[in-house]
mmCIF file of C-alpha atoms in Angstrom:
data_model
loop_
_atom_site.group_PDB
_atom_site.id
_atom_site.type_symbol
_atom_site.label_atom_id
_atom_site.label_comp_id
_atom_site.label_asym_id
_atom_site.label_seq_id
_atom_site.Cartn_x
_atom_site.Cartn_y
_atom_site.Cartn_z
ATOM 1 C CA MET A 1 -21.689 -161.931 -33.688
ATOM 2 C CA THR A 2 -22.080 -162.105 -29.914
ATOM 3 C CA ASP A 3 -24.131 -165.099 -28.765
ATOM 4 C CA LEU A 4 -26.748 -163.057 -26.892
ATOM 5 C CA PRO A 5 -29.310 -164.731 -24.600
ATOM 6 C CA ASP A 6 -32.511 -165.687 -26.421
ATOM 7 C CA SER A 7 -34.699 -165.843 -23.332
ATOM 8 C CA LEU A 8 -34.963 -164.055 -19.994
ATOM 9 C CA ALA A 9 -34.882 -167.516 -18.401
ATOM 10 C CA ALA A 10 -31.128 -167.500 -19.041
ATOM 11 C CA PHE A 11 -30.791 -164.963 -16.200
ATOM 12 C CA GLY A 12 -32.496 -167.363 -13.781
ATOM 13 C CA PRO A 13 -33.266 -165.821 -10.362
ATOM 14 C CA ALA A 14 -31.419 -162.657 -11.432
ATOM 15 C CA ALA A 15 -33.904 -161.954 -14.241
ATOM 16 C CA LEU A 16 -35.935 -159.332 -12.372
ATOM 17 C CA SER A 17 -32.810 -157.538 -11.163
ATOM 18 C CA ALA A 18 -31.412 -157.515 -14.702
ATOM 19 C CA VAL A 19 -34.573 -155.903 -16.064
ATOM 20 C CA VAL A 20 -34.655 -153.309 -13.262
ATOM 21 C CA VAL A 21 -31.050 -152.258 -13.930
ATOM 22 C CA ALA A 22 -31.702 -152.096 -17.691
ATOM 23 C CA VAL A 23 -34.812 -149.935 -17.177
ATOM 24 C CA TYR A 24 -32.864 -147.637 -14.880
ATOM 25 C CA LEU A 25 -30.242 -147.109 -17.600
ATOM 26 C CA VAL A 26 -32.950 -145.897 -19.986
ATOM 27 C CA VAL A 27 -35.249 -144.014 -17.604
ATOM 28 C CA GLY A 28 -33.385 -143.243 -14.406
ATOM 29 C CA GLU A 29 -29.955 -142.325 -15.737
ATOM 30 C CA PRO A 30 -31.191 -139.366 -17.852
ATOM 31 C CA LEU A 31 -32.990 -137.914 -14.820
ATOM 32 C CA VAL A 32 -30.027 -138.410 -12.487
ATOM 33 C CA GLY A 33 -27.721 -136.873 -15.092
ATOM 34 C CA GLN A 34 -29.920 -133.783 -15.372
ATOM 35 C CA VAL A 35 -30.009 -133.285 -11.595
ATOM 36 C CA LEU A 36 -26.267 -133.808 -11.120
ATOM 37 C CA HIS A 37 -25.411 -131.460 -13.960
ATOM 38 C CA ARG A 38 -27.679 -128.658 -12.730
ATOM 39 C CA ARG A 39 -26.118 -128.870 -9.294
ATOM 40 C CA PHE A 40 -22.673 -128.879 -10.850
ATOM 41 C CA GLU A 41 -23.399 -125.746 -12.880
ATOM 42 C CA GLY A 42 -24.655 -123.984 -9.772
ATOM 43 C CA ARG A 43 -21.530 -124.878 -7.801
ATOM 44 C CA LEU A 44 -19.270 -123.940 -10.702
ATOM 45 C CA ARG A 45 -20.140 -120.280 -10.158
ATOM 46 C CA THR A 46 -18.779 -120.192 -6.607
ATOM 47 C CA ASP A 47 -16.648 -123.283 -5.949
ATOM 48 C CA PRO A 48 -13.202 -123.725 -7.589
ATOM 49 C CA ALA A 49 -13.326 -127.457 -6.736
ATOM 50 C CA ALA A 50 -16.734 -128.009 -8.380
ATOM 51 C CA ARG A 51 -15.385 -129.683 -11.497
ATOM 52 C CA ARG A 52 -13.142 -132.098 -9.592
ATOM 53 C CA SER A 53 -16.014 -132.942 -7.245
ATOM 54 C CA PHE A 54 -18.282 -133.593 -10.217
ATOM 55 C CA TYR A 55 -15.705 -135.897 -11.800
ATOM 56 C CA LEU A 56 -15.485 -137.922 -8.589
ATOM 57 C CA ARG A 57 -19.268 -138.220 -8.366
ATOM 58 C CA LEU A 58 -19.450 -139.415 -11.962
ATOM 59 C CA MET A 59 -16.853 -142.092 -11.314
ATOM 60 C CA VAL A 60 -18.560 -143.307 -8.139
ATOM 61 C CA LEU A 61 -21.906 -143.500 -9.963
ATOM 62 C CA GLU A 62 -20.535 -145.283 -13.031
ATOM 63 C CA TRP A 63 -18.391 -147.784 -11.167
ATOM 64 C CA GLY A 64 -21.238 -148.427 -8.730
ATOM 65 C CA LEU A 65 -23.643 -149.207 -11.571
ATOM 66 C CA ALA A 66 -21.026 -151.310 -13.354
ATOM 67 C CA VAL A 67 -20.381 -153.411 -10.248
ATOM 68 C CA LEU A 68 -24.123 -153.821 -9.679
ATOM 69 C CA ALA A 69 -24.600 -155.051 -13.257
ATOM 70 C CA LEU A 70 -21.598 -157.358 -12.817
ATOM 71 C CA VAL A 71 -23.127 -158.888 -9.682
ATOM 72 C CA VAL A 72 -26.437 -159.427 -11.497
ATOM 73 C CA TRP A 73 -24.635 -161.088 -14.399
ATOM 74 C CA LEU A 74 -22.619 -163.345 -12.084
ATOM 75 C CA ALA A 75 -25.908 -164.491 -10.579
ATOM 76 C CA ALA A 76 -27.276 -165.403 -14.032
ATOM 77 C CA PRO A 77 -26.510 -169.115 -14.577
ATOM 78 C CA GLY A 78 -27.316 -169.215 -18.294
ATOM 79 C CA VAL A 79 -25.414 -166.132 -19.482
ATOM 80 C CA ASP A 80 -21.743 -166.788 -20.117
ATOM 81 C CA ALA A 81 -18.969 -164.223 -20.514
ATOM 82 C CA ALA A 82 -19.119 -164.232 -24.317
ATOM 83 C CA ALA A 83 -22.833 -163.325 -24.183
ATOM 84 C CA VAL A 84 -21.978 -160.002 -22.521
ATOM 85 C CA GLY A 85 -18.882 -159.211 -24.562
ATOM 86 C CA LEU A 86 -16.287 -160.263 -21.985
ATOM 87 C CA ALA A 87 -14.202 -162.105 -24.547
ATOM 88 C CA TRP A 88 -11.549 -161.483 -27.168
ATOM 89 C CA PRO A 89 -12.807 -160.372 -30.603
ATOM 90 C CA THR A 90 -13.910 -163.265 -32.767
ATOM 91 C CA GLY A 91 -14.832 -161.341 -35.906
ATOM 92 C CA LEU A 92 -14.216 -158.190 -37.891
ATOM 93 C CA PRO A 93 -16.561 -155.216 -38.274
ATOM 94 C CA GLY A 94 -18.449 -155.022 -41.537
ATOM 95 C CA PRO A 95 -17.753 -152.317 -44.127
ATOM 96 C CA VAL A 96 -20.501 -149.993 -42.862
ATOM 97 C CA THR A 97 -19.414 -150.339 -39.246
ATOM 98 C CA GLY A 98 -15.775 -149.915 -40.249
ATOM 99 C CA ALA A 99 -16.634 -146.735 -42.141
ATOM 100 C CA GLY A 100 -18.612 -145.492 -39.133
ATOM 101 C CA THR A 101 -15.646 -146.143 -36.849
ATOM 102 C CA VAL A 102 -13.311 -144.213 -39.149
ATOM 103 C CA LEU A 103 -15.850 -141.368 -39.309
ATOM 104 C CA VAL A 104 -15.972 -141.214 -35.499
ATOM 105 C CA LEU A 105 -12.185 -140.920 -35.336
ATOM 106 C CA VAL A 106 -12.101 -138.253 -38.039
ATOM 107 C CA MET A 107 -14.816 -136.206 -36.323
ATOM 108 C CA ALA A 108 -13.037 -136.570 -32.968
ATOM 109 C CA LEU A 109 -9.806 -135.208 -34.446
ATOM 110 C CA ALA A 110 -11.693 -132.421 -36.222
ATOM 111 C CA SER A 111 -13.384 -131.365 -32.974
ATOM 112 C CA VAL A 112 -9.994 -131.232 -31.234
ATOM 113 C CA ARG A 113 -8.659 -129.025 -34.002
ATOM 114 C CA ALA A 114 -11.684 -126.727 -33.731
ATOM 115 C CA LEU A 115 -11.319 -126.442 -29.971
ATOM 116 C CA ARG A 116 -7.577 -125.817 -30.150
ATOM 117 C CA SER A 117 -8.137 -123.010 -32.645
ATOM 118 C CA GLY A 118 -10.622 -121.299 -30.326
ATOM 119 C CA ALA A 119 -13.307 -121.364 -33.029
ATOM 120 C CA LEU A 120 -15.838 -123.053 -30.785
ATOM 121 C CA ALA A 121 -15.161 -120.616 -27.970
ATOM 122 C CA ARG A 122 -15.865 -117.696 -30.313
ATOM 123 C CA ALA A 123 -19.054 -119.408 -31.511
ATOM 124 C CA VAL A 124 -20.481 -119.848 -28.000
ATOM 125 C CA PRO A 125 -23.580 -117.636 -27.503
ATOM 126 C CA PRO A 126 -23.304 -114.748 -25.022
ATOM 127 C CA ARG A 127 -23.645 -115.824 -21.409
ATOM 128 C CA PRO A 128 -26.273 -114.373 -19.093
ATOM 129 C CA SER A 129 -24.910 -111.617 -16.875
ATOM 130 C CA ALA A 130 -26.669 -112.913 -13.765
ATOM 131 C CA ALA A 131 -27.429 -116.275 -12.271
ATOM 132 C CA PRO A 132 -30.688 -117.783 -13.564
ATOM 133 C CA ALA A 133 -33.762 -118.133 -11.453
ATOM 134 C CA GLN A 134 -33.968 -121.156 -9.211
ATOM 135 C CA GLY A 135 -35.142 -124.285 -11.035
ATOM 136 C CA ARG A 136 -34.123 -123.152 -14.538
ATOM 137 C CA HIS A 137 -31.406 -124.752 -16.599
ATOM 138 C CA ALA A 138 -28.182 -123.000 -15.613
ATOM 139 C CA GLU A 139 -26.587 -122.812 -19.038
ATOM 140 C CA PRO A 140 -27.456 -123.413 -22.711
ATOM 141 C CA PRO A 141 -26.533 -126.935 -23.890
ATOM 142 C CA VAL A 142 -23.257 -125.804 -25.487
ATOM 143 C CA HIS A 143 -22.209 -124.240 -22.185
ATOM 144 C CA ALA A 144 -23.333 -127.363 -20.321
ATOM 145 C CA THR A 145 -21.047 -129.522 -22.457
ATOM 146 C CA LEU A 146 -18.026 -127.220 -22.407
ATOM 147 C CA ALA A 147 -18.366 -126.709 -18.652
ATOM 148 C CA LEU A 148 -17.355 -130.356 -18.163
ATOM 149 C CA LEU A 149 -13.969 -129.985 -19.844
ATOM 150 C CA PRO A 150 -10.934 -129.718 -17.533
ATOM 151 C CA ARG A 151 -9.023 -126.464 -17.116
ATOM 152 C CA SER A 152 -6.401 -126.881 -14.390
ATOM 153 C CA PRO A 153 -3.636 -129.532 -14.321
ATOM 154 C CA ALA A 154 -5.363 -131.278 -11.394
ATOM 155 C CA GLU A 155 -8.647 -131.384 -13.317
ATOM 156 C CA ARG A 156 -6.894 -132.751 -16.393
ATOM 157 C CA ARG A 157 -5.325 -135.581 -14.392
ATOM 158 C CA LEU A 158 -8.677 -136.515 -12.896
ATOM 159 C CA PHE A 159 -10.402 -136.192 -16.269
ATOM 160 C CA SER A 160 -8.042 -138.811 -17.689
ATOM 161 C CA VAL A 161 -9.420 -141.273 -15.119
ATOM 162 C CA VAL A 162 -12.973 -140.166 -15.988
ATOM 163 C CA GLY A 163 -12.319 -140.902 -19.678
ATOM 164 C CA VAL A 164 -11.079 -144.417 -18.958
ATOM 165 C CA THR A 165 -13.985 -144.964 -16.556
ATOM 166 C CA ALA A 166 -16.483 -143.946 -19.231
ATOM 167 C CA GLY A 167 -14.891 -146.258 -21.785
ATOM 168 C CA VAL A 168 -14.945 -149.280 -19.481
ATOM 169 C CA CYS A 169 -18.128 -148.761 -17.470
ATOM 170 C CA GLU A 170 -20.425 -147.345 -20.145
ATOM 171 C CA GLU A 171 -19.497 -149.992 -22.700
ATOM 172 C CA TRP A 172 -20.101 -152.714 -20.129
ATOM 173 C CA LEU A 173 -23.402 -151.167 -19.038
ATOM 174 C CA TYR A 174 -24.898 -149.965 -22.351
ATOM 175 C CA ARG A 175 -23.487 -152.551 -24.733
ATOM 176 C CA GLY A 176 -22.501 -155.724 -22.874
ATOM 177 C CA PHE A 177 -25.095 -155.878 -20.090
ATOM 178 C CA PHE A 178 -27.953 -153.804 -21.546
ATOM 179 C CA LEU A 179 -28.034 -155.518 -24.941
ATOM 180 C CA ALA A 180 -27.954 -158.946 -23.297
ATOM 181 C CA VAL A 181 -31.055 -158.013 -21.292
ATOM 182 C CA VAL A 182 -32.809 -156.488 -24.326
ATOM 183 C CA ALA A 183 -32.087 -159.583 -26.422
ATOM 184 C CA ALA A 184 -33.360 -161.832 -23.625
ATOM 185 C CA VAL A 185 -36.584 -159.843 -23.152
ATOM 186 C CA ALA A 186 -37.388 -159.266 -26.837
ATOM 187 C CA GLY A 187 -35.994 -162.536 -28.193
ATOM 188 C CA GLY A 188 -34.682 -162.811 -31.731
ATOM 189 C CA LEU A 189 -34.228 -159.113 -32.475
ATOM 190 C CA PRO A 190 -32.146 -158.464 -35.595
ATOM 191 C CA GLN A 191 -28.751 -156.846 -35.168
ATOM 192 C CA LEU A 192 -29.915 -153.554 -36.662
ATOM 193 C CA ALA A 193 -32.683 -153.271 -34.059
ATOM 194 C CA LEU A 194 -30.212 -153.931 -31.242
ATOM 195 C CA VAL A 195 -27.907 -151.246 -32.616
ATOM 196 C CA ALA A 196 -30.797 -148.773 -32.742
ATOM 197 C CA VAL A 197 -31.939 -149.582 -29.194
ATOM 198 C CA ALA A 198 -28.409 -149.190 -27.853
ATOM 199 C CA GLY A 199 -28.033 -145.854 -29.633
ATOM 200 C CA VAL A 200 -31.305 -144.470 -28.279
ATOM 201 C CA ALA A 201 -30.537 -145.569 -24.711
ATOM 202 C CA PHE A 202 -27.056 -144.051 -24.820
ATOM 203 C CA GLY A 203 -28.326 -140.815 -26.315
ATOM 204 C CA LEU A 204 -30.999 -140.430 -23.634
ATOM 205 C CA ALA A 205 -28.361 -140.889 -20.941
ATOM 206 C CA HIS A 206 -26.800 -137.625 -22.196
ATOM 207 C CA ALA A 207 -30.040 -135.621 -22.153
ATOM 208 C CA TYR A 208 -28.355 -132.883 -20.092
ATOM 209 C CA GLN A 209 -26.440 -131.940 -23.256
ATOM 210 C CA GLY A 210 -29.637 -130.943 -25.044
ATOM 211 C CA LEU A 211 -31.062 -132.368 -28.270
ATOM 212 C CA PRO A 212 -27.826 -132.006 -30.314
ATOM 213 C CA GLY A 213 -25.938 -133.880 -27.599
ATOM 214 C CA VAL A 214 -28.552 -136.635 -27.492
ATOM 215 C CA VAL A 215 -28.362 -137.096 -31.270
ATOM 216 C CA LEU A 216 -24.556 -137.073 -31.347
ATOM 217 C CA THR A 217 -24.064 -139.452 -28.428
ATOM 218 C CA GLY A 218 -26.875 -141.643 -29.750
ATOM 219 C CA ALA A 219 -25.022 -141.981 -33.054
ATOM 220 C CA LEU A 220 -21.813 -142.784 -31.185
ATOM 221 C CA GLY A 221 -23.653 -145.390 -29.107
ATOM 222 C CA ALA A 222 -24.955 -147.009 -32.286
ATOM 223 C CA VAL A 223 -21.445 -147.249 -33.749
ATOM 224 C CA PHE A 224 -20.101 -148.709 -30.504
ATOM 225 C CA ALA A 225 -22.954 -151.252 -30.451
ATOM 226 C CA ALA A 226 -22.383 -152.327 -34.050
ATOM 227 C CA LEU A 227 -18.665 -152.684 -33.389
ATOM 228 C CA TYR A 228 -19.408 -154.816 -30.329
ATOM 229 C CA LEU A 229 -21.984 -157.056 -31.963
ATOM 230 C CA GLN A 230 -19.875 -157.705 -35.059
ATOM 231 C CA THR A 231 -16.617 -158.417 -33.244
ATOM 232 C CA GLY A 232 -18.221 -160.293 -30.344
ATOM 233 C CA SER A 233 -16.181 -158.326 -27.824
ATOM 234 C CA LEU A 234 -16.312 -155.089 -25.838
ATOM 235 C CA LEU A 235 -12.571 -154.546 -26.325
ATOM 236 C CA LEU A 236 -12.652 -152.352 -29.442
ATOM 237 C CA PRO A 237 -15.694 -150.307 -28.297
ATOM 238 C CA VAL A 238 -13.989 -149.643 -24.942
ATOM 239 C CA LEU A 239 -10.803 -148.438 -26.640
ATOM 240 C CA LEU A 240 -12.689 -146.269 -29.139
ATOM 241 C CA HIS A 241 -14.972 -144.817 -26.460
ATOM 242 C CA ALA A 242 -12.067 -143.938 -24.173
ATOM 243 C CA ALA A 243 -10.152 -142.364 -27.050
ATOM 244 C CA VAL A 244 -13.169 -140.201 -27.977
ATOM 245 C CA ASP A 245 -13.448 -138.900 -24.414
ATOM 246 C CA LEU A 246 -9.726 -138.494 -23.762
ATOM 247 C CA ARG A 247 -9.243 -136.403 -26.914
ATOM 248 C CA PHE A 248 -10.184 -133.342 -24.863
ATOM 249 C CA LEU A 249 -6.862 -133.624 -23.050
ATOM 250 C CA LEU A 250 -5.275 -132.430 -26.304
ATOM 251 C CA VAL A 251 -7.085 -129.086 -25.949
ATOM 252 C CA PRO A 252 -5.277 -126.413 -23.887
ATOM 253 C CA ALA A 253 -7.309 -124.650 -21.216
ATOM 254 C CA SER A 254 -6.604 -121.305 -22.896
ATOM 255 C CA ALA A 255 -8.715 -122.405 -25.894
ATOM 256 C CA LEU A 256 -11.812 -123.109 -23.804
ATOM 257 C CA PRO A 257 -14.454 -120.477 -23.015
ATOM 258 C CA ASP A 258 -15.372 -119.591 -19.462
ATOM 259 C CA PRO A 259 -18.739 -121.359 -18.917
ATOM 260 C CA VAL A 260 -19.865 -119.103 -16.054
ATOM 261 C CA PRO A 261 -20.832 -115.397 -16.081
ATOM 262 C CA GLY A 262 -17.621 -114.262 -14.432
ATOM 263 C CA PRO A 263 -14.370 -115.536 -12.921
ATOM 264 C CA LEU A 264 -14.446 -116.874 -9.408
ATOM 265 C CA PRO A 265 -12.693 -114.822 -6.733
ATOM 266 C CA GLY A 266 -8.975 -115.492 -6.831
ATOM 267 C CA ARG A 267 -9.254 -117.592 -9.994
ATOM 268 C CA ARG A 268 -7.905 -116.682 -13.424
ATOM 269 C CA PRO A 269 -10.406 -116.711 -16.311
ATOM 270 C CA ALA A 270 -10.286 -119.813 -18.475
ATOM 271 C CA GLY A 271 -8.795 -117.824 -21.338
ATOM 272 C CA GLY A 272 -5.731 -116.987 -19.283
ATOM 273 C CA ALA A 273 -5.228 -120.364 -17.631
ATOM 274 C CA PRO A 274 -2.084 -122.305 -18.472
ATOM 275 C CA ALA A 275 -2.377 -125.188 -20.911
#
């Protein structure tokens, strides 16, 4: 198991900064995600470059937060690299965690198969025929999630970078850094409690996906946390996380529903876009 800090004193003069960043991940990130996604949905109706722009903003935000957390950690004299998962694996996942990892992979492959078949597109509820009133959520949660998936070749190339970014940055932020701060503040928390806290924090960060998205990503976050804590390294969680996100590149654009009420001027509908 990772040798997590047992006291906030381990962070030294960086202790306050560490707590502020950790609180932001739980409280601020869900709010920022909601705002960014609403703006994205609004632009998606009129701007063909909206998805690429959104991808770039996500990467700037995630890498910015990751670098900030890295600076805070570097300023913490009593927290070594192993305490935040920046080490090679030193153990194996237990049977429950191993089964959870296999289940994640199976569900990821099953979701790709469902998307490729077009079943999810046919199951999407009817879209509103007009733009919603100002201040309302632009799309139902299922639309909000599907709207993020790349359609054009340029979007797919950029999405591949987004997937790697999510794997690296989010594992560092929500598992390596965040759990080190939680362990230091709470002191002596059992592994199961740390797994639960990590799952809740990660689920809340995806609040823009609605309650089903929060539950699903929370469960994923718990599996990633257990894998990290039992192996003592972020390596396997990063690889698994990136693979889960990058699986969408296996889905052709023609199998995805159009998330907006109508095609943009001069743009082919998603159903007729090339794979």
